[in-house]
Each structure stands twice: as structure tokens, then as C-alpha cells.
Short mmCIF file of C-alpha atoms and ligand atoms in Angstrom, two decimals:
data_model
loop_
_atom_site.label_atom_id
_atom_site.label_comp_id
_atom_site.label_asym_id
_atom_site.label_seq_id
_atom_site.Cartn_x
_atom_site.Cartn_y
_atom_site.Cartn_z
CA MET K 1 -55.44 221.13 160.94
CA THR K 2 -57.36 223.69 163.31
CA THR K 3 -58.61 222.19 166.43
CA LEU K 4 -60.92 224.12 167.51
CA THR K 5 -62.21 225.21 171.32
CA THR K 6 -66.15 225.37 170.06
CA THR K 7 -68.45 222.96 169.76
CA PRO K 8 -70.15 221.80 166.74
CA ARG K 9 -74.08 222.55 168.11
CA SER K 10 -73.11 226.26 168.95
CA ASP K 11 -70.88 226.31 165.29
CA GLY K 12 -74.05 225.23 163.61
CA PHE K 13 -72.94 221.89 162.94
CA SER K 14 -74.74 218.55 163.60
CA MET K 15 -74.09 215.06 162.41
CA PRO K 16 -76.29 214.13 159.61
CA ALA K 17 -77.86 210.70 158.68
CA GLU K 18 -76.23 207.38 157.36
CA TRP K 19 -78.51 207.72 154.55
CA ALA K 20 -77.48 211.40 153.47
CA PRO K 21 -74.95 211.60 150.57
CA HIS K 22 -71.56 210.58 151.61
CA SER K 23 -68.37 211.72 149.74
CA LYS K 24 -66.50 208.26 150.77
CA ALA K 25 -66.27 205.65 153.26
CA TRP K 26 -63.38 204.91 155.24
CA MET K 27 -61.58 201.65 156.46
CA VAL K 28 -58.50 200.53 158.15
CA TRP K 29 -56.51 197.83 156.90
CA PRO K 30 -56.73 194.37 159.78
CA GLU K 31 -53.23 192.59 160.95
CA ARG K 32 -53.33 192.24 164.34
CA PRO K 33 -52.75 188.80 165.09
CA ASP K 34 -53.86 188.23 168.58
CA ASN K 35 -57.41 189.59 166.98
CA TRP K 36 -57.35 188.44 163.50
CA ARG K 37 -56.45 184.59 163.13
CA LEU K 38 -53.73 183.47 160.94
CA GLY K 39 -51.95 186.63 160.96
CA GLY K 40 -54.99 188.66 159.59
CA LYS K 41 -55.02 186.67 156.25
CA PRO K 42 -58.90 185.47 156.26
CA ALA K 43 -60.14 188.85 157.59
CA GLN K 44 -57.96 190.61 154.67
CA ALA K 45 -59.64 188.78 152.46
CA ALA K 46 -62.82 189.52 153.86
CA PHE K 47 -62.02 193.45 154.45
CA SER K 48 -61.01 193.52 150.95
CA ALA K 49 -64.75 191.95 149.95
CA VAL K 50 -66.46 194.85 151.80
CA ALA K 51 -64.02 197.76 150.53
CA LYS K 52 -65.05 196.24 147.16
CA ALA K 53 -68.36 195.83 147.63
CA ILE K 54 -68.61 199.92 149.03
CA ALA K 55 -66.71 200.86 146.05
CA GLU K 56 -69.26 199.76 143.63
CA PHE K 57 -71.17 202.84 145.22
CA GLU K 58 -68.52 205.44 146.26
CA PRO K 59 -64.93 205.93 146.95
CA VAL K 60 -62.99 203.75 149.93
CA THR K 61 -60.30 205.12 151.62
CA VAL K 62 -58.29 202.54 153.26
CA CYS K 63 -55.72 203.02 156.41
CA VAL K 64 -53.01 200.64 156.29
CA SER K 65 -49.49 200.36 157.84
CA ALA K 66 -46.27 200.65 156.23
CA GLY K 67 -45.52 197.16 156.35
CA GLN K 68 -48.89 195.84 154.72
CA PHE K 69 -49.10 198.51 151.82
CA GLU K 70 -47.89 196.52 149.27
CA ASN K 71 -50.03 193.43 150.15
CA ALA K 72 -53.03 195.95 150.75
CA ARG K 73 -52.69 197.75 147.24
CA ALA K 74 -52.42 194.20 145.82
CA ARG K 75 -55.41 192.92 147.27
CA LEU K 76 -57.63 196.04 146.95
CA ASP K 77 -57.47 196.46 143.14
CA HIS K 78 -60.47 198.50 142.29
CA ARG K 79 -60.15 201.81 140.74
CA ASN K 80 -62.42 203.36 143.15
CA ILE K 81 -59.94 202.44 146.37
CA ARG K 82 -57.46 204.68 147.88
CA LEU K 83 -54.69 204.06 149.94
CA VAL K 84 -53.03 206.61 152.79
CA GLU K 85 -50.45 204.95 155.16
CA ILE K 86 -51.61 205.29 158.58
CA SER K 87 -50.31 203.67 161.87
CA THR K 88 -53.14 201.98 163.94
CA ASP K 89 -53.33 199.40 166.90
CA ASP K 90 -56.08 198.04 165.24
CA ALA K 91 -59.37 197.90 162.39
CA TRP K 92 -62.03 199.72 164.17
CA VAL K 93 -62.56 202.74 161.98
CA ARG K 94 -66.30 203.06 163.17
CA ASP K 95 -64.95 203.69 166.80
CA THR K 96 -61.35 205.37 166.10
CA GLY K 97 -61.92 207.57 163.21
CA PRO K 98 -64.06 210.60 163.53
CA THR K 99 -67.88 211.40 163.63
CA PHE K 100 -68.32 213.88 160.37
CA VAL K 101 -70.87 216.45 161.33
CA SER K 102 -71.66 219.49 158.55
CA ASN K 103 -73.62 222.63 158.11
CA SER K 104 -75.70 224.35 156.01
CA GLY K 105 -73.06 226.73 154.52
CA GLY K 106 -71.72 223.02 152.84
CA GLU K 107 -68.76 222.17 154.98
CA VAL K 108 -67.87 219.14 156.94
CA ARG K 109 -65.54 219.35 160.43
CA GLY K 110 -64.91 216.20 162.44
CA VAL K 111 -65.63 215.31 166.21
CA ASP K 112 -62.52 213.55 167.54
CA TRP K 113 -63.55 211.46 170.81
CA THR K 114 -61.26 210.03 173.15
CA PHE K 115 -60.95 206.26 172.79
CA ASN K 116 -59.82 203.56 175.17
CA ALA K 117 -60.07 200.54 173.41
CA TRP K 118 -63.51 199.97 174.68
CA GLY K 119 -63.16 200.07 178.69
CA GLY K 120 -59.47 200.83 179.10
CA PHE K 121 -57.72 199.41 181.91
CA GLU K 122 -61.35 197.94 183.54
CA GLY K 123 -62.36 195.56 180.78
CA GLY K 124 -60.95 197.22 177.38
CA LEU K 125 -59.85 195.06 174.76
CA TYR K 126 -56.22 195.93 174.27
CA TRP K 127 -53.57 198.17 175.59
CA PRO K 128 -51.71 200.08 174.51
CA TRP K 129 -54.58 202.00 172.12
CA GLN K 130 -52.12 205.16 171.81
CA ARG K 131 -52.36 204.99 167.98
CA ASP K 132 -56.16 204.57 167.57
CA ASP K 133 -56.58 207.55 169.57
CA GLN K 134 -54.95 209.27 166.92
CA VAL K 135 -56.77 207.66 163.92
CA ALA K 136 -59.71 210.44 163.73
CA ARG K 137 -57.10 213.46 164.10
CA LYS K 138 -54.96 211.92 161.13
CA ILE K 139 -57.99 211.27 158.86
CA LEU K 140 -59.13 215.32 159.53
CA GLU K 141 -55.40 216.26 158.78
CA ILE K 142 -55.74 214.50 155.43
CA GLU K 143 -58.99 215.86 154.86
CA GLY K 144 -58.32 219.29 155.95
CA CYS K 145 -61.14 219.51 158.15
CA LYS K 146 -61.45 221.33 161.12
CA ARG K 147 -61.37 218.95 164.18
CA TYR K 148 -63.24 219.00 167.91
CA ARG K 149 -61.27 217.14 170.23
CA THR K 150 -63.78 215.81 173.77
CA GLU K 151 -60.33 215.51 175.70
CA GLY K 152 -61.21 212.89 178.54
CA PHE K 153 -64.99 212.22 177.15
CA VAL K 154 -64.72 208.75 176.00
CA LEU K 155 -67.16 207.49 173.10
CA GLU K 156 -66.95 205.05 170.09
CA GLY K 157 -68.95 205.59 166.93
CA GLY K 158 -70.55 202.65 167.26
CA SER K 159 -72.35 203.12 170.20
CA ILE K 160 -74.45 205.84 168.80
CA HIS K 161 -77.16 205.87 166.12
CA VAL K 162 -78.77 209.55 165.06
CA ASP K 163 -81.64 210.06 162.41
CA GLY K 164 -80.32 213.44 161.17
CA GLU K 165 -83.22 214.94 162.73
CA GLY K 166 -82.34 215.52 166.57
CA THR K 167 -82.32 211.94 167.67
CA LEU K 168 -80.12 209.46 169.05
CA ILE K 169 -80.08 205.81 170.02
CA THR K 170 -77.39 204.49 172.24
CA THR K 171 -77.44 201.46 175.45
CA GLU K 172 -76.98 202.33 178.79
CA GLU K 173 -74.70 198.87 179.09
CA CYS K 174 -72.26 200.99 176.90
CA LEU K 175 -72.67 205.05 177.52
CA LEU K 176 -73.29 204.31 181.57
CA ASN K 177 -70.48 201.99 181.76
CA HIS K 178 -68.14 202.59 184.63
CA ASN K 179 -65.24 202.26 182.11
CA ARG K 180 -65.97 204.95 179.36
CA ASN K 181 -66.94 207.92 181.42
CA PRO K 182 -67.34 207.46 185.52
CA HIS K 183 -67.25 210.83 186.09
CA LEU K 184 -70.08 211.79 184.19
CA ASN K 185 -74.01 210.88 184.97
CA ARG K 186 -76.54 210.08 182.19
CA GLU K 187 -77.76 214.10 181.62
CA GLN K 188 -73.88 215.19 181.53
CA ILE K 189 -73.70 212.88 178.84
CA GLU K 190 -76.52 214.04 176.92
CA LYS K 191 -75.38 217.41 177.09
CA ILE K 192 -71.83 216.59 175.77
CA LEU K 193 -74.37 214.40 172.65
CA ASP K 194 -76.00 217.65 172.25
CA GLU K 195 -73.10 220.23 172.34
CA HIS K 196 -71.28 217.79 169.58
CA LEU K 197 -73.81 216.30 167.30
CA ALA K 198 -76.89 218.68 168.18
CA ILE K 199 -79.13 216.07 169.48
CA ASP K 200 -81.97 216.99 170.87
CA LYS K 201 -83.65 213.42 172.25
CA VAL K 202 -81.17 210.49 173.24
CA ILE K 203 -83.37 207.41 173.44
CA TRP K 204 -81.49 204.78 176.04
CA LEU K 205 -81.80 201.16 175.03
CA PRO K 206 -81.05 199.13 178.35
CA ASP K 207 -78.53 196.83 176.65
CA GLY K 208 -76.94 196.06 173.31
CA LEU K 209 -76.53 192.40 172.00
CA PHE K 210 -75.73 189.44 174.40
CA ASN K 211 -71.77 188.68 174.55
CA ASP K 212 -70.83 191.91 172.62
CA GLU K 213 -67.27 192.73 173.56
CA THR K 214 -67.68 196.58 172.68
CA ASP K 215 -70.14 196.57 176.19
CA GLY K 216 -72.98 196.45 173.80
CA HIS K 217 -72.71 198.72 171.00
CA VAL K 218 -76.05 199.71 169.65
CA ASP K 219 -74.81 199.62 165.82
CA ASN K 220 -74.82 195.69 166.46
CA PHE K 221 -78.17 196.00 167.71
CA CYS K 222 -80.46 198.46 166.55
CA CYS K 223 -80.42 201.44 164.00
CA TYR K 224 -82.62 203.88 162.01
CA VAL K 225 -83.63 202.68 158.93
CA LYS K 226 -85.30 206.45 158.06
CA PRO K 227 -86.35 208.97 160.84
CA GLY K 228 -89.16 207.55 163.11
CA GLU K 229 -88.40 203.91 162.25
CA VAL K 230 -85.51 201.80 163.89
CA LEU K 231 -84.68 198.07 162.86
CA LEU K 232 -83.80 195.95 165.82
CA ALA K 233 -82.54 192.70 166.18
CA TRP K 234 -84.79 190.05 167.34
CA THR K 235 -85.51 186.88 168.98
CA ASP K 236 -88.72 185.12 170.24
CA ASP K 237 -86.72 182.36 172.03
CA GLN K 238 -87.10 182.90 175.21
CA THR K 239 -84.16 180.88 176.48
CA ASP K 240 -82.22 183.05 174.19
CA PRO K 241 -79.96 185.12 176.22
CA ASN K 242 -80.95 187.77 173.64
CA TYR K 243 -84.64 187.80 174.40
CA PRO K 244 -84.61 189.87 177.49
CA ARG K 245 -82.39 192.10 175.94
CA CYS K 246 -84.86 192.49 172.86
CA GLN K 247 -87.91 192.54 175.11
CA ALA K 248 -86.58 195.46 177.16
CA ALA K 249 -84.93 197.42 174.08
CA MET K 250 -88.79 197.20 172.50
CA ARG K 251 -90.67 198.61 175.77
CA VAL K 252 -88.06 201.61 175.95
CA LEU K 253 -89.01 202.01 171.88
CA GLU K 254 -92.49 201.69 172.22
CA SER K 255 -92.96 203.88 175.21
CA GLN K 256 -90.61 206.85 173.72
CA ARG K 257 -91.13 209.82 171.22
CA ASP K 258 -88.39 211.27 169.50
CA ALA K 259 -86.90 214.65 168.68
CA ARG K 260 -90.10 215.71 166.22
CA GLY K 261 -92.21 214.48 168.60
CA ARG K 262 -93.04 211.02 166.39
CA GLN K 263 -93.60 207.61 168.13
CA ILE K 264 -91.03 205.09 166.87
CA VAL K 265 -91.97 202.43 164.31
CA VAL K 266 -89.79 199.11 165.04
CA HIS K 267 -89.14 196.59 162.38
CA LYS K 268 -87.64 193.07 163.57
CA MET K 269 -84.75 191.68 162.37
CA PRO K 270 -83.89 187.82 163.36
CA ILE K 271 -80.44 187.09 165.01
CA PRO K 272 -78.49 184.73 162.93
CA GLY K 273 -77.31 181.57 164.67
CA PRO K 274 -76.34 181.35 167.83
CA LEU K 275 -72.98 181.62 166.03
CA HIS K 276 -69.59 180.10 167.30
CA ALA K 277 -66.24 180.02 166.59
CA THR K 278 -64.90 176.55 165.76
CA GLN K 279 -61.90 175.18 167.61
CA GLU K 280 -59.44 175.70 164.55
CA GLU K 281 -60.26 179.18 164.44
CA CYS K 282 -60.26 180.03 167.71
CA ALA K 283 -56.49 178.38 167.49
CA GLY K 284 -55.49 180.64 164.76
CA VAL K 285 -55.57 183.87 167.01
CA ASP K 286 -52.22 184.79 168.65
CA LEU K 287 -52.30 184.43 172.55
CA SER K 288 -51.43 187.53 174.29
CA ALA K 289 -51.68 188.89 177.82
CA GLY K 290 -54.78 191.65 177.66
CA SER K 291 -56.30 190.28 174.46
CA GLN K 292 -59.92 188.67 173.96
CA GLU K 293 -60.26 185.22 174.99
CA ARG K 294 -60.92 183.25 172.15
CA ASP K 295 -63.06 179.98 172.54
CA PRO K 296 -65.71 178.06 170.99
CA SER K 297 -68.03 177.91 174.08
CA ILE K 298 -68.36 181.62 173.82
CA ARG K 299 -71.37 182.62 171.44
CA LEU K 300 -70.65 185.58 168.90
CA ALA K 301 -72.30 188.57 168.89
CA GLY K 302 -73.59 188.03 165.46
CA SER K 303 -76.21 190.51 163.73
CA TYR K 304 -77.58 191.56 160.64
CA VAL K 305 -78.10 195.01 162.15
CA ASN K 306 -74.50 195.35 161.77
CA PHE K 307 -74.81 196.98 158.17
CA LEU K 308 -73.32 200.37 156.18
CA ILE K 309 -75.43 202.65 154.53
CA VAL K 310 -73.86 203.65 150.99
CA ASN K 311 -74.60 205.80 148.01
CA GLY K 312 -77.24 204.00 146.66
CA GLY K 313 -76.62 200.61 148.69
CA ILE K 314 -76.74 198.88 151.88
CA ILE K 315 -73.48 196.83 152.64
CA ALA K 316 -74.74 193.73 154.88
CA PRO K 317 -73.17 190.92 156.57
CA LYS K 318 -74.32 187.19 155.99
CA PHE K 319 -73.27 184.46 157.68
CA ASP K 320 -73.72 181.27 155.65
CA ASP K 321 -77.08 180.93 157.75
CA PRO K 322 -80.36 179.95 157.35
CA LYS K 323 -81.56 182.97 157.98
CA ASP K 324 -79.08 185.19 155.45
CA ALA K 325 -82.07 185.19 152.88
CA GLU K 326 -84.82 186.52 155.05
CA ALA K 327 -82.34 189.31 156.24
CA GLN K 328 -81.57 190.15 153.00
CA ALA K 329 -85.18 190.55 152.04
CA ILE K 330 -86.17 192.17 155.16
CA LEU K 331 -83.42 194.92 154.37
CA GLN K 332 -84.80 195.24 150.77
CA ALA K 333 -87.73 195.75 151.77
CA LEU K 334 -86.94 198.86 154.37
CA PHE K 335 -84.36 200.64 151.52
CA PRO K 336 -86.38 199.98 148.51
CA GLN K 337 -84.21 202.80 146.62
CA HIS K 338 -80.76 200.92 147.67
CA ARG K 339 -79.49 197.72 146.40
CA VAL K 340 -79.04 195.04 149.29
CA VAL K 341 -75.50 193.58 148.76
CA MET K 342 -74.53 190.82 151.18
CA VAL K 343 -70.68 190.38 152.13
CA PRO K 344 -69.44 187.43 153.93
CA GLY K 345 -68.98 188.75 157.38
CA ARG K 346 -68.17 185.53 159.47
CA GLU K 347 -64.33 186.67 159.58
CA ILE K 348 -65.08 190.16 160.98
CA LEU K 349 -67.46 188.90 163.32
CA LEU K 350 -64.59 186.60 164.76
CA GLY K 351 -62.54 189.70 165.19
CA GLY K 352 -65.44 191.27 167.27
CA GLY K 353 -67.60 192.98 165.17
CA ASN K 354 -68.92 193.54 161.70
CA ILE K 355 -69.20 195.89 158.31
CA HIS K 356 -70.73 198.65 160.33
CA CYS K 357 -67.87 198.31 163.09
CA ILE K 358 -64.76 198.57 160.32
CA THR K 359 -66.44 201.38 158.19
CA GLN K 360 -67.02 204.89 158.83
CA GLN K 361 -68.72 207.13 156.34
CA GLN K 362 -67.44 210.85 155.24
CA PRO K 363 -70.71 213.05 154.62
CA ALA K 364 -71.03 215.01 151.18
CA ALA K 365 -70.99 218.51 151.64
CA TYR K 366 -74.26 220.53 150.74
CA LEU K 367 -74.75 223.98 149.92
CA SER K 368 -78.21 225.13 149.59
CA GLY K 369 -79.37 221.65 148.16
CA THR K 370 -75.97 221.52 145.90
CA LEU K 371 -73.45 219.25 146.55
CA MET K 372 -70.18 221.15 147.35
CA TYR K 373 -67.87 218.75 145.87
CA GLU K 374 -69.59 219.66 142.33
CA LEU K 375 -68.63 223.24 142.60
CA SER K 376 -65.37 223.55 144.68
CA ALA K 377 -62.17 221.17 144.84
CA GLY K 378 -61.42 222.99 148.27
CA ALA K 379 -60.65 221.56 151.76
CA CYS K 380 -63.13 219.57 153.30
CA VAL K 381 -66.15 220.40 150.66
CA VAL K 382 -65.37 216.65 149.51
O1 KQY O 1 -67.35 196.13 166.87
C1 KQY O 1 -66.82 196.72 167.48
N1 KQY O 1 -67.07 198.65 166.93
C2 KQY O 1 -65.55 197.19 167.72
C3 KQY O 1 -65.18 195.69 168.20
C4 KQY O 1 -63.85 195.79 168.81
C5 KQY O 1 -63.37 194.07 168.81
C6 KQY O 1 -61.84 194.04 169.20
N2 KQY O 1 -61.55 192.81 169.41
#
């Protein structure tokens, strides 16, 4: 595998929007007992349901440890799901996998950001994280994709969303957090995003959702639904700690234009709950020094915005909540060309994220409007 010393922007590569065609989606099999209750068994059922839902629309590759291969293979019984053996620390491929970039010549490459488990030794969620930091490189190796490595620049894929037309949204709570890149200021971070994703404009929301243990990843709070239009998690309840966060985000979105000069249209998505883990759910998580505290008093950062766009479909979480039906209707109205599939998201939420966080799309390569994989079986045009 080649690691390049140039940047994607200088080589003519950019990050496509999530709705651009994919060649596949990636996932990692959960098993970490100090994050997933009951040795990961309920989470494995939840991840299997997500993988199978995606596999109805596009191929899925699931990374799995040697010890779990047999079990995962048996549970992921779908013709469109491939397993590869990769060692990981946990199962959040949105954050540990590569951010894929593509060019007009039909090539796909990957950005391998430095990963520090959402904050390293200042509020990070576990240690060690070295195997997770190697996930992007291993995926790029398997795919035969060239790699850009941002050694020393920490970023997780869940902390950014792009429109594919030069605009990126993120949160100050995460990207300006002192536990990510304390040596860089806002302008320096914007420059790195520009160089690696071909971004002309960064929209900085102040915060993400309340109690999001990632320090406010945008993918749990606000996402693009098309260029110039975003979907924002929303509450009108002034007593909800999310209320000032939603208001602040709305003020920013209403006051900014995107890279193409468009005023941004904001759609609202209700927040489920408030959701809390039960005593029984918390008791099922192994106690281990340095891992996340689990307690029924802690509000879970549940969000319907944490969905994945796949080829022809939307895979979104449901929570057995009265707002589930409204969330599905909102998504279906925003994506009339896609089939919205709601999959149980509670077990994934108990681990600290949701469907977008546990998946990573790999874009299909285009050459002059033709899907490259129709033309070639060569490396990295899959
Ligand atoms: O939501 C994510 N992108 C990752 C969450 C990590 C939680 C670990 N407990």
C-alpha cells in the first residue's frame, strides 16, 4: 500500500457526499465487554440487523476478530455480507475507518486520520487505542487504495459531514476541544480540512447533542440531506438541556451561507425520549478502569439524525419511542427517492453512538459519468 506525502486537494481528490453512490459499506463486529453489555451479545444482534438492512441495498464488509469470526459469520448470514479479520479496540468504524476521497478520473483513496479514542488521556473513552488507530490503514490495504495519513492531526469521521460541493459542518465542542488538536487554532484546522477533503467553507456549530460522549459529534446532531439543506435534531422544550444547543445551532445555520453562496434550509428532527439506560442494562457492562461510567441517571444522547444513507435507502435508528413514526415520516419526505428502513437502535445507543457511528461508506468510482466498477476490477475502483 502506498502512503502519499501529498494532499488529496493537491492531487485532485475530494470527499463525496454520503448520497453519492457507494461500492460498499464497512462495519466492525462489537465484542468489548466494558462497552457492550452481556459480552456484546445484544449489540451483536443489533449490528447484525443493521448489516443486513444495509446489505439489501449495497455490499457490506464487517471487520471481525479471529475469536469472533465463527460467531459473526453464523449471525451475518446474508449473501451481500463479507467478513475480514481485523483486530480492533472497539466497533466505531465511522471514527476509526478511512474517510474516502475520490477524483474525476475514477480513483478512490483514503484519509487515515490520527485516532485518540475521542480525547486521549483527557476524557478519552478507553486506552489503549492503537489497534483502532490502525483500522483505516488496514482497510485501505485490503482495498488497494492509496493512503494519506494525518500523523498528529486527530479527527473522527463522525465529527464532520460534507455536502460534496465544498461545505463541511462540524462542532466547536469537538474539533476545537483541547483533547483533540490543542496545538492548532480554528484557521489551521480549516486548512487541514481544506487540504484533505477539498473544503472551501466550514460551518461551525457551537455544540453537539447533550451528553454525547464523543464531545459533540455532528453526526448525532445535524446532517446534510442535500446540498444547501440540513436536518437538525430539535426540541422546543426549554427545560431540555438540548434546547440552548439547538437554538445556538439554528442561529449559526441561519446566519451563514455555504461554499456555493446558498442560504441553508434547516429541517427539524425531534429528539427521542429523554432516554436512559435501565439499572439492568448498566449492570451488564463490565467494570474496567478508564472505561465509561454507565448509570441510569445519565441521559443517553439518542438521536434519529444518526442514520446512514446507502444506495437507494436510508438506514435509521428507532427506539421504541412515540416519536419513531414521525421520524420515519420526516426522513421519507426528505429522501423521496430512498426507502427508509428503521432498525432498533437502543443497544447501539447504550454503547455510545448509533448507526452512522458504526458504519463507513466507501464511494463508488466514477469516470466520465460511468461507474468504474462496471469497467474494471482493478485496485481501488471498486
Ligand atoms: O458515536 C461515536 N461516533 C462513537 C462513540 C464511542 C462510544 C464509546 N463508548
